[in-house]
């Protein structure tokens, strides 16, 4: 029992170290491309920094292009947040991180007219003494807004597998119950037959069947 608190303590330390390691890791995950009308949609834009880029100043520009239209600026981060007048006025929210690796925005109360191509431009300027090199990157998000959420294929397959497993377990349980019932029934029949045979033996033979006791 003394080993249990020690094991819990070691597990807690491992979890803390692992959490600290994971928090320091940056992964460039692509954004979702489908939103449901009336919900909030986070346009994910992640640009991981290298070690030498940490001291760079970051500028973020968001553009929107409707189907068959041109790019129009909708949001900008240049030390402060700035929202351009557009169809999204009052519906854009900064959702980035303090280290400026996650520079995402959220579109509030998405409408069907919000479908289109969103562009996220990231510009980083290094502040060296001799020169100031620039690093630029872009992310394109093809967003489609639907009226109702469709069923996810993965969730459908998982649900089907769950029902199949449930049916299999039910059948297995029934088979085990029948097997156990038959086994118990046979044991009871055998015990009853032995008892009947014993009762059918004459009393004289029963006395002879007794095991003699050695002195």
Coordinates of N, CA and C in Angstrom, one line a residue:
X1 N 0.8 -1.2 0.0 CA 0.0 0.0 0.0 C 0.8 1.3 0.0
X2 N 2.1 1.1 0.5 CA 2.9 2.3 0.6 C 3.4 2.8 -0.8
X3 N 3.4 1.8 -1.8 CA 3.8 2.1 -3.1 C 2.8 2.9 -3.9
X4 N 1.5 2.9 -3.4 CA 0.4 3.6 -4.2 C 0.6 5.1 -4.1
X5 N 0.8 5.7 -2.9 CA 1.1 7.2 -2.9 C 2.3 7.6 -3.8
X6 N 3.3 6.8 -3.7 CA 4.5 7.1 -4.5 C 4.2 7.0 -6.0
X7 N 3.4 6.0 -6.4 CA 3.0 5.9 -7.8 C 2.2 7.1 -8.2
X8 N 1.3 7.6 -7.4 CA 0.4 8.7 -7.7 C 1.3 10.0 -7.8
X9 N 2.3 10.1 -6.9 CA 3.1 11.3 -7.0 C 4.0 11.3 -8.3
X10 N 4.5 10.1 -8.6 CA 5.3 10.1 -9.9 C 4.5 10.4 -11.1
X11 N 3.2 9.8 -11.1 CA 2.3 10.1 -12.2 C 2.0 11.6 -12.3
X12 N 1.8 12.2 -11.2 CA 1.5 13.7 -11.2 C 2.7 14.5 -11.8
X13 N 3.9 14.1 -11.4 CA 5.1 14.8 -11.9 C 5.2 14.6 -13.4
X14 N 4.9 13.4 -13.9 CA 5.0 13.1 -15.3 C 4.0 13.9 -16.1
X15 N 2.8 14.0 -15.5 CA 1.7 14.8 -16.2 C 2.1 16.2 -16.3
X16 N 2.6 16.8 -15.2 CA 3.0 18.2 -15.2 C 4.1 18.5 -16.2
X17 N 5.1 17.6 -16.3 CA 6.2 17.8 -17.2 C 5.7 17.6 -18.7
X18 N 4.8 16.7 -18.9 CA 4.2 16.5 -20.2 C 3.4 17.6 -20.6
X19 N 2.6 18.2 -19.7 CA 1.8 19.4 -20.0 C 2.6 20.6 -20.4
X20 N 3.7 20.7 -19.6 CA 4.6 21.8 -19.9 C 5.3 21.7 -21.3
X21 N 5.6 20.5 -21.6 CA 6.2 20.2 -22.9 C 5.2 20.5 -24.1
X22 N 4.0 20.0 -23.9 CA 3.0 20.2 -24.9 C 2.6 21.6 -25.1
X23 N 2.6 22.4 -24.0 CA 2.3 23.8 -24.2 C 3.3 24.6 -25.0
X24 N 4.6 24.1 -25.0 CA 5.6 24.8 -25.7 C 5.7 24.4 -27.2
X25 N 4.9 23.5 -27.6 CA 4.9 23.0 -29.0 C 3.9 23.7 -29.8
X26 N 4.2 24.1 -31.0 CA 3.3 24.8 -31.9 C 3.1 23.9 -33.1
X27 N 1.8 23.7 -33.4 CA 1.4 22.8 -34.5 C 0.5 23.6 -35.4
X28 N 0.9 23.7 -36.7 CA 0.1 24.4 -37.7 C -1.1 23.6 -38.2
X29 N -2.2 23.7 -37.5 CA -3.4 22.9 -37.8 C -4.3 23.7 -38.8
X30 N -4.7 23.0 -39.9 CA -5.6 23.7 -40.8 C -7.0 24.0 -40.2
X31 N -7.6 25.0 -40.7 CA -8.9 25.5 -40.2 C -10.0 24.6 -40.8
X32 N -11.1 24.6 -40.0 CA -12.3 23.9 -40.5 C -12.9 24.7 -41.7
X33 N -13.6 24.1 -42.6 CA -14.0 24.7 -43.8 C -15.5 24.7 -44.0
X34 N -16.3 24.3 -42.9 CA -17.7 24.3 -43.0 C -18.3 24.9 -41.7
X35 N -19.2 25.8 -41.9 CA -19.9 26.4 -40.7 C -21.4 26.3 -40.8
X36 N -22.1 26.3 -39.7 CA -23.5 26.2 -39.7 C -24.1 27.6 -39.5
X37 N -25.1 28.0 -40.2 CA -25.7 29.3 -40.1 C -26.2 29.6 -38.7
X38 N -25.8 30.8 -38.2 CA -26.3 31.2 -36.9 C -25.3 30.9 -35.8
X39 N -24.2 30.2 -36.1 CA -23.2 29.8 -35.1 C -22.0 30.7 -35.2
X40 N -21.0 30.5 -34.3 CA -19.8 31.3 -34.4 C -18.7 30.4 -35.0
X41 N -18.0 30.9 -36.0 CA -17.0 30.2 -36.7 C -15.6 30.7 -36.5
X42 N -14.7 29.9 -36.0 CA -13.3 30.4 -35.8 C -12.5 30.1 -37.0
X43 N -11.9 31.1 -37.6 CA -11.1 30.9 -38.8 C -9.7 30.8 -38.3
X44 N -9.2 29.5 -38.3 CA -7.9 29.2 -37.7 C -6.8 29.5 -38.6
X45 N -5.8 30.3 -38.0 CA -4.6 30.7 -38.8 C -3.4 30.7 -37.8
X46 N -2.6 29.6 -38.0 CA -1.5 29.4 -37.1 C -0.2 29.5 -37.9
X47 N 0.7 30.3 -37.4 CA 2.1 30.4 -38.1 C 3.1 30.3 -37.0
X48 N 3.7 29.1 -36.9 CA 4.7 28.9 -35.8 C 6.0 29.7 -36.0
X49 N 6.5 30.1 -34.9 CA 7.7 30.9 -35.0 C 8.9 30.0 -34.7
X50 N 10.0 30.3 -35.4 CA 11.3 29.7 -35.1 C 11.9 30.5 -33.9
X51 N 13.0 29.9 -33.4 CA 13.5 30.5 -32.2 C 14.1 31.9 -32.4
X52 N 14.6 32.1 -33.6 CA 15.2 33.4 -33.9 C 14.1 34.5 -34.3
X53 N 12.8 34.0 -34.5 CA 11.7 34.9 -34.8 C 11.0 35.5 -33.6
X54 N 11.3 35.1 -32.5 CA 10.5 35.4 -31.3 C 10.6 37.0 -31.1
X55 N 11.7 37.6 -31.4 CA 11.8 39.0 -31.2 C 11.3 39.9 -32.3
X56 N 10.7 39.2 -33.3 CA 10.2 39.9 -34.5 C 8.8 40.6 -34.2
X57 N 8.5 41.7 -34.8 CA 7.2 42.3 -34.7 C 6.3 41.7 -35.8
X58 N 5.0 41.4 -35.4 CA 4.1 40.7 -36.3 C 2.9 41.6 -36.7
X59 N 2.6 41.5 -38.0 CA 1.5 42.2 -38.6 C 0.6 41.2 -39.3
X60 N -0.7 41.2 -38.9 CA -1.7 40.2 -39.5 C -2.8 41.0 -40.3
X61 N -3.0 40.5 -41.5 CA -4.1 41.0 -42.3 C -5.0 39.9 -42.7
X62 N -6.3 40.2 -42.6 CA -7.3 39.3 -43.0 C -8.1 39.8 -44.2
X63 N -8.3 39.0 -45.2 CA -9.1 39.4 -46.4 C -10.2 38.4 -46.6
X64 N -11.3 39.0 -47.3 CA -12.4 38.1 -47.7 C -12.7 38.3 -49.2
X65 N -12.9 37.2 -49.9 CA -13.3 37.3 -51.3 C -14.5 36.4 -51.5
X66 N -15.6 37.1 -51.9 CA -16.8 36.3 -52.2 C -16.7 35.5 -53.5
X67 N -17.6 34.7 -53.8 CA -17.6 33.9 -55.1 C -17.6 34.9 -56.3
X68 N -16.6 34.8 -57.1 CA -16.5 35.6 -58.3 C -16.1 37.1 -58.0
X69 N -15.7 37.4 -56.7 CA -15.4 38.8 -56.4 C -13.9 39.0 -56.2
X70 N -13.6 40.1 -55.5 CA -12.2 40.5 -55.3 C -12.0 40.5 -53.8
X71 N -10.7 40.4 -53.4 CA -10.3 40.5 -52.0 C -10.6 41.8 -51.4
X72 N -11.2 41.8 -50.2 CA -11.4 43.1 -49.5 C -10.9 42.9 -48.1
X73 N -10.2 43.9 -47.5 CA -9.7 43.8 -46.1 C -10.9 43.8 -45.1
X74 N -10.8 42.9 -44.2 CA -11.9 42.9 -43.1 C -11.3 43.1 -41.7
X75 N -10.0 42.7 -41.5 CA -9.5 42.8 -40.2 C -7.9 42.9 -40.3
X76 N -7.4 43.6 -39.3 CA -5.9 43.9 -39.3 C -5.4 43.9 -37.8
X77 N -4.3 43.4 -37.6 CA -3.6 43.5 -36.3 C -2.2 44.1 -36.5
X78 N -2.0 45.3 -36.1 CA -0.7 46.0 -36.2 C -0.5 46.7 -34.8
X79 N -0.1 45.9 -33.9 CA 0.1 46.3 -32.5 C -1.3 46.5 -31.8
X80 N -2.3 46.9 -32.5 CA -3.6 47.0 -32.0 C -4.6 46.4 -33.0
X81 N -5.8 46.0 -32.6 CA -6.8 45.4 -33.5 C -7.5 46.5 -34.2
X82 N -7.8 46.2 -35.5 CA -8.6 47.2 -36.3 C -9.5 46.4 -37.2
X83 N -10.8 46.7 -37.2 CA -11.8 46.1 -38.0 C -12.2 47.0 -39.1
X84 N -12.1 46.6 -40.4 CA -12.5 47.5 -41.5 C -14.0 47.4 -41.7
X85 N -14.6 48.5 -42.2 CA -16.0 48.5 -42.5 C -16.3 47.5 -43.6
X86 N -17.2 46.6 -43.4 CA -17.5 45.5 -44.3 C -18.8 44.9 -43.9
X87 N -19.2 43.8 -44.6 CA -20.4 43.1 -44.3 C -20.2 42.4 -42.9
X88 N -19.0 42.3 -42.4 CA -18.7 41.7 -41.1 C -18.6 42.7 -40.0
X89 N -19.0 43.9 -40.2 CA -18.8 44.9 -39.2 C -19.6 44.5 -37.9
X90 N -18.9 44.5 -36.8 CA -19.5 44.1 -35.5 C -19.5 42.6 -35.3
X91 N -19.1 41.8 -36.3 CA -19.2 40.4 -36.1 C -17.8 39.7 -36.1
X92 N -16.7 40.4 -36.1 CA -15.4 39.8 -36.1 C -14.8 40.0 -34.7
X93 N -14.1 39.0 -34.2 CA -13.5 39.0 -32.9 C -12.1 38.4 -33.0
X94 N -11.1 39.1 -32.4 CA -9.8 38.6 -32.4 C -9.7 37.4 -31.5
X95 N -9.1 36.3 -32.0 CA -9.0 35.1 -31.2 C -7.6 34.5 -31.3
X96 N -6.6 35.4 -31.3 CA -5.2 34.9 -31.4 C -4.6 34.8 -30.0
X97 N -3.3 34.4 -30.0 CA -2.6 34.1 -28.8 C -1.6 35.3 -28.6
X98 N -1.1 35.4 -27.3 CA -0.2 36.5 -27.0 C 1.1 36.4 -27.7
X99 N 1.6 35.2 -28.0 CA 2.9 35.1 -28.6 C 2.8 35.3 -30.1
X100 N 1.5 35.5 -30.6 CA 1.3 35.8 -32.1 C 1.7 34.7 -33.0
X101 N 1.6 33.5 -32.4 CA 1.7 32.3 -33.3 C 0.3 31.9 -33.8
X102 N -0.7 32.0 -33.0 CA -2.1 31.8 -33.4 C -2.7 33.2 -33.6
X103 N -3.0 33.5 -34.9 CA -3.6 34.8 -35.2 C -5.0 34.6 -35.8
X104 N -5.8 33.8 -35.2 CA -7.1 33.5 -35.7 C -8.1 34.6 -35.4
X105 N -9.2 34.6 -36.1 CA -10.3 35.5 -35.8 C -11.6 34.6 -35.8
X106 N -12.6 35.1 -35.2 CA -13.9 34.4 -35.1 C -15.0 35.3 -35.7
X107 N -15.8 34.6 -36.6 CA -16.9 35.3 -37.2 C -18.1 35.0 -36.4
X108 N -18.8 36.0 -35.9 CA -20.0 35.8 -35.0 C -21.2 35.7 -35.9
X109 N -22.1 34.8 -35.5 CA -23.5 34.7 -36.1 C -23.3 34.6 -37.6
X110 N -22.7 33.5 -38.0 CA -22.4 33.3 -39.5 C -23.7 33.2 -40.3
X111 N -23.6 33.8 -41.5 CA -24.8 33.8 -42.4 C -24.4 33.1 -43.7
X112 N -25.3 32.7 -44.5 CA -25.1 32.0 -45.8 C -24.2 32.9 -46.7
X113 N -24.3 34.2 -46.6 CA -23.5 35.1 -47.4 C -22.1 35.2 -47.0
X114 N -21.7 34.5 -45.9 CA -20.3 34.6 -45.5 C -19.5 33.5 -46.1
X115 N -20.1 32.7 -47.0 CA -19.3 31.7 -47.7 C -18.3 32.4 -48.7
X116 N -17.2 31.9 -48.8 CA -16.2 32.5 -49.7 C -14.8 32.1 -49.3
X117 N -13.8 32.8 -49.7 CA -12.4 32.5 -49.4 C -11.8 33.6 -48.5
X118 N -11.3 33.1 -47.4 CA -10.6 34.0 -46.4 C -9.1 33.8 -46.5
X119 N -8.4 35.0 -46.5 CA -7.0 34.9 -46.6 C -6.4 35.5 -45.4
X120 N -5.4 34.8 -44.8 CA -4.7 35.3 -43.6 C -3.3 35.6 -44.0
X121 N -2.8 36.8 -44.0 CA -1.4 37.2 -44.3 C -0.7 37.6 -43.0
X122 N 0.4 36.9 -42.8 CA 1.3 37.2 -41.6 C 2.6 37.8 -42.1
X123 N 3.0 38.9 -41.6 CA 4.3 39.5 -41.9 C 5.1 39.7 -40.6
X124 N 6.3 39.2 -40.6 CA 7.1 39.4 -39.4 C 8.4 40.1 -39.8
X125 N 8.7 41.2 -39.0 CA 9.9 42.0 -39.3 C 10.9 41.8 -38.1
X126 N 12.1 41.4 -38.5 CA 13.2 41.2 -37.5 C 13.8 42.5 -37.2
X127 N 14.1 42.8 -36.0 CA 14.6 44.1 -35.6 C 16.1 43.9 -35.2
X128 N 16.9 43.6 -36.2 CA 18.4 43.5 -36.0 C 19.0 44.9 -36.2
X129 N 20.2 45.1 -35.7 CA 20.8 46.4 -35.7 C 21.2 46.8 -37.2
X130 N 21.6 45.8 -38.0 CA 22.1 46.2 -39.3 C 21.0 46.2 -40.3
X131 N 20.1 45.3 -40.3 CA 19.0 45.3 -41.3 C 17.8 44.7 -40.6
X132 N 16.6 44.8 -41.3 CA 15.4 44.3 -40.8 C 14.7 43.4 -41.9
X133 N 15.1 42.2 -41.9 CA 14.5 41.3 -42.9 C 13.0 41.0 -42.6
X134 N 12.2 40.6 -43.7 CA 10.8 40.4 -43.5 C 10.5 38.9 -43.8
X135 N 9.6 38.4 -43.1 CA 9.1 37.0 -43.4 C 7.6 37.1 -43.6
X136 N 7.1 36.5 -44.7 CA 5.7 36.6 -44.9 C 5.1 35.2 -45.2
X137 N 3.9 35.0 -44.8 CA 3.2 33.7 -45.1 C 1.7 33.9 -45.2
X138 N 1.0 33.0 -45.9 CA -0.4 33.2 -46.1 C -1.1 31.9 -45.9
X139 N -2.4 32.0 -45.5 CA -3.2 30.8 -45.3 C -4.6 31.1 -46.0
X140 N -5.0 30.2 -46.8 CA -6.3 30.3 -47.5 C -7.3 29.4 -46.8
X141 N -8.5 29.9 -46.6 CA -9.6 29.1 -46.0 C -10.8 29.2 -46.9
X142 N -11.2 28.1 -47.5 CA -12.4 28.1 -48.3 C -13.6 27.7 -47.5
X143 N -14.4 28.7 -47.0 CA -15.5 28.5 -46.1 C -16.8 28.3 -46.8
X144 N -17.5 27.3 -46.4 CA -18.9 27.0 -46.9 C -19.8 27.0 -45.7
X145 N -20.9 27.9 -45.8 CA -21.9 28.0 -44.7 C -23.1 27.2 -45.2
X146 N -23.6 26.3 -44.3 CA -24.8 25.5 -44.6 C -25.9 25.9 -43.6
X147 N -27.1 25.5 -43.9 CA -28.2 25.9 -43.1 C -28.3 25.0 -41.9
X148 N -28.0 23.7 -42.1 CA -28.1 22.7 -41.0 C -26.8 21.9 -41.0
X149 N -26.5 21.4 -39.8 CA -25.2 20.5 -39.7 C -25.6 19.2 -40.2
X150 N -24.7 18.7 -41.1 CA -24.9 17.3 -41.6 C -24.2 16.3 -40.7
X151 N -24.6 15.1 -40.8 CA -24.0 14.0 -40.0 C -22.6 13.7 -40.4
X152 N -21.7 13.6 -39.5 CA -20.3 13.3 -39.7 C -20.2 11.8 -40.1
X153 N -19.5 11.5 -41.2 CA -19.4 10.1 -41.6 C -18.7 9.2 -40.5
X154 N -17.7 9.8 -39.8 CA -17.0 9.1 -38.8 C -17.9 8.7 -37.6
X155 N -18.7 9.7 -37.3 CA -19.7 9.5 -36.1 C -20.7 8.4 -36.5
X156 N -21.1 8.4 -37.8 CA -22.1 7.4 -38.3 C -21.5 6.0 -38.2
X157 N -20.3 5.9 -38.7 CA -19.6 4.6 -38.6 C -19.4 4.1 -37.2
X158 N -19.0 5.1 -36.3 CA -18.8 4.7 -34.9 C -20.2 4.3 -34.2
X159 N -21.2 4.9 -34.6 CA -22.5 4.5 -34.0 C -22.9 3.1 -34.5
X160 N -22.7 2.9 -35.8 CA -23.0 1.5 -36.4 C -22.2 0.4 -35.7
X161 N -20.9 0.7 -35.5 CA -20.0 -0.3 -34.8 C -20.5 -0.5 -33.4
X162 N -21.0 0.6 -32.7 CA -21.5 0.5 -31.3 C -22.7 -0.5 -31.3
X163 N -23.6 -0.3 -32.2 CA -24.8 -1.2 -32.3 C -24.4 -2.6 -32.6
X164 N -23.5 -2.8 -33.5 CA -23.0 -4.2 -33.8 C -22.4 -4.8 -32.6
X165 N -21.6 -4.1 -31.9 CA -21.0 -4.6 -30.7 C -22.0 -4.9 -29.6
X166 N -23.0 -4.1 -29.5 CA -24.1 -4.3 -28.5 C -24.8 -5.6 -28.8
X167 N -25.2 -5.8 -30.1 CA -25.9 -7.0 -30.5 C -25.0 -8.2 -30.2
X168 N -23.7 -8.1 -30.6 CA -22.8 -9.3 -30.3 C -22.8 -9.6 -28.9
X169 N -22.6 -8.6 -28.0 CA -22.6 -8.9 -26.6 C -23.9 -9.5 -26.0
X170 N -25.0 -9.0 -26.6 CA -26.3 -9.5 -26.1 C -26.4 -11.0 -26.5
X171 N -26.0 -11.4 -27.8 CA -26.1 -12.8 -28.2 C -25.2 -13.6 -27.4
X172 N -24.0 -13.1 -27.1 CA -23.0 -13.9 -26.3 C -23.5 -14.1 -24.9
X173 N -24.2 -13.1 -24.4 CA -24.7 -13.3 -23.0 C -25.9 -14.3 -23.0
X174 N -26.7 -14.3 -24.0 CA -27.8 -15.3 -24.1 C -27.2 -16.7 -24.3
X175 N -26.2 -16.9 -25.1 CA -25.6 -18.2 -25.3 C -25.0 -18.7 -24.0
X176 N -24.3 -17.8 -23.2 CA -23.7 -18.2 -22.0 C -24.8 -18.6 -21.0
X177 N -25.9 -17.8 -21.0 CA -27.0 -18.2 -20.0 C -27.6 -19.5 -20.3
X178 N -27.8 -19.8 -21.7 CA -28.4 -21.1 -22.1 C -27.4 -22.2 -21.7
X179 N -26.1 -22.0 -21.9 CA -25.1 -23.0 -21.6 C -25.1 -23.3 -20.1
X180 N -25.1 -22.3 -19.3 CA -25.1 -22.4 -17.9 C -26.4 -23.1 -17.4
X181 N -27.5 -22.8 -18.0 CA -28.8 -23.4 -17.6 C -28.8 -24.9 -17.9
X182 N -28.3 -25.2 -19.0 CA -28.2 -26.7 -19.4 C -27.2 -27.4 -18.5
X183 N -26.1 -26.8 -18.2 CA -25.1 -27.4 -17.3 C -25.7 -27.7 -15.9
X184 N -26.4 -26.7 -15.4 CA -27.0 -26.8 -14.1 C -28.1 -27.9 -14.1
X185 N -28.9 -27.9 -15.2 CA -30.0 -28.9 -15.3 C -29.4 -30.3 -15.3
X186 N -28.3 -30.5 -16.1 CA -27.7 -31.8 -16.2 C -27.2 -32.2 -14.8
X187 N -26.6 -31.3 -14.1 CA -26.0 -31.6 -12.8 C -27.2 -32.0 -11.8
X188 N -28.3 -31.3 -11.9 CA -29.4 -31.6 -11.0 C -30.0 -32.9 -11.4
X189 N -30.1 -33.3 -12.7 CA -30.6 -34.6 -13.1 C -29.7 -35.7 -12.7
X190 N -28.4 -35.5 -12.8 CA -27.5 -36.5 -12.3 C -27.6 -36.7 -10.8
X191 N -27.7 -35.6 -10.1 CA -27.9 -35.8 -8.6 C -29.2 -36.5 -8.2
X192 N -30.2 -36.1 -9.0 CA -31.5 -36.8 -8.7 C -31.5 -38.3 -9.0
X193 N -30.8 -38.7 -10.1 CA -30.7 -40.1 -10.5 C -29.9 -40.8 -9.4
X194 N -28.8 -40.2 -8.9 CA -28.0 -40.9 -7.9 C -28.8 -41.1 -6.6
X195 N -29.6 -40.0 -6.3 CA -30.5 -40.2 -5.1 C -31.5 -41.2 -5.3
X196 N -32.1 -41.4 -6.5 CA -33.1 -42.4 -6.8 C -32.5 -43.8 -6.7
X197 N -31.3 -43.9 -7.3 CA -30.6 -45.2 -7.2 C -30.3 -45.6 -5.8
X198 N -29.9 -44.6 -5.0 CA -29.5 -44.9 -3.6 C -30.8 -45.4 -2.8
X199 N -31.9 -44.7 -3.1 CA -33.1 -45.1 -2.4 C -33.6 -46.4 -2.8
X200 N -33.3 -46.8 -4.0 CA -33.8 -48.1 -4.6 C -33.0 -49.3 -4.0
X201 N -31.8 -49.1 -3.4 CA -31.0 -50.1 -2.8 C -31.7 -50.6 -1.5
X202 N -31.8 -52.0 -1.3 CA -32.4 -52.5 0.0 C -31.6 -52.0 1.1
X203 N -32.2 -52.0 2.3 CA -31.5 -51.6 3.5 C -30.4 -52.4 3.9
X204 N -30.5 -53.8 3.6 CA -29.3 -54.7 3.9 C -28.1 -54.3 3.1
X205 N -28.3 -54.0 1.8 CA -27.2 -53.6 0.9 C -26.6 -52.2 1.4
X206 N -27.5 -51.4 1.9 CA -27.0 -50.1 2.3 C -26.0 -50.3 3.5
X207 N -26.4 -51.3 4.4 CA -25.5 -51.5 5.5 C -24.2 -52.1 5.1
X208 N -24.2 -52.9 4.0 CA -23.0 -53.5 3.5 C -22.1 -52.4 2.8
X209 N -22.8 -51.4 2.3 CA -22.1 -50.3 1.6 C -21.3 -49.4 2.5
X210 N -21.7 -49.5 3.8 CA -21.0 -48.7 4.7 C -19.5 -49.0 4.8
X211 N -18.7 -48.1 4.9 CA -17.3 -48.3 5.0 C -16.9 -48.7 6.4
X212 N -16.2 -49.8 6.6 CA -15.8 -50.2 8.0 C -14.8 -49.3 8.6
X213 N -14.9 -49.1 9.8 CA -14.1 -48.2 10.5 C -13.0 -49.0 11.2
X214 N -11.7 -48.7 10.8 CA -10.6 -49.4 11.4 C -10.2 -48.9 12.8
X215 N -9.9 -49.8 13.7 CA -9.6 -49.4 15.0 C -8.1 -49.0 15.1

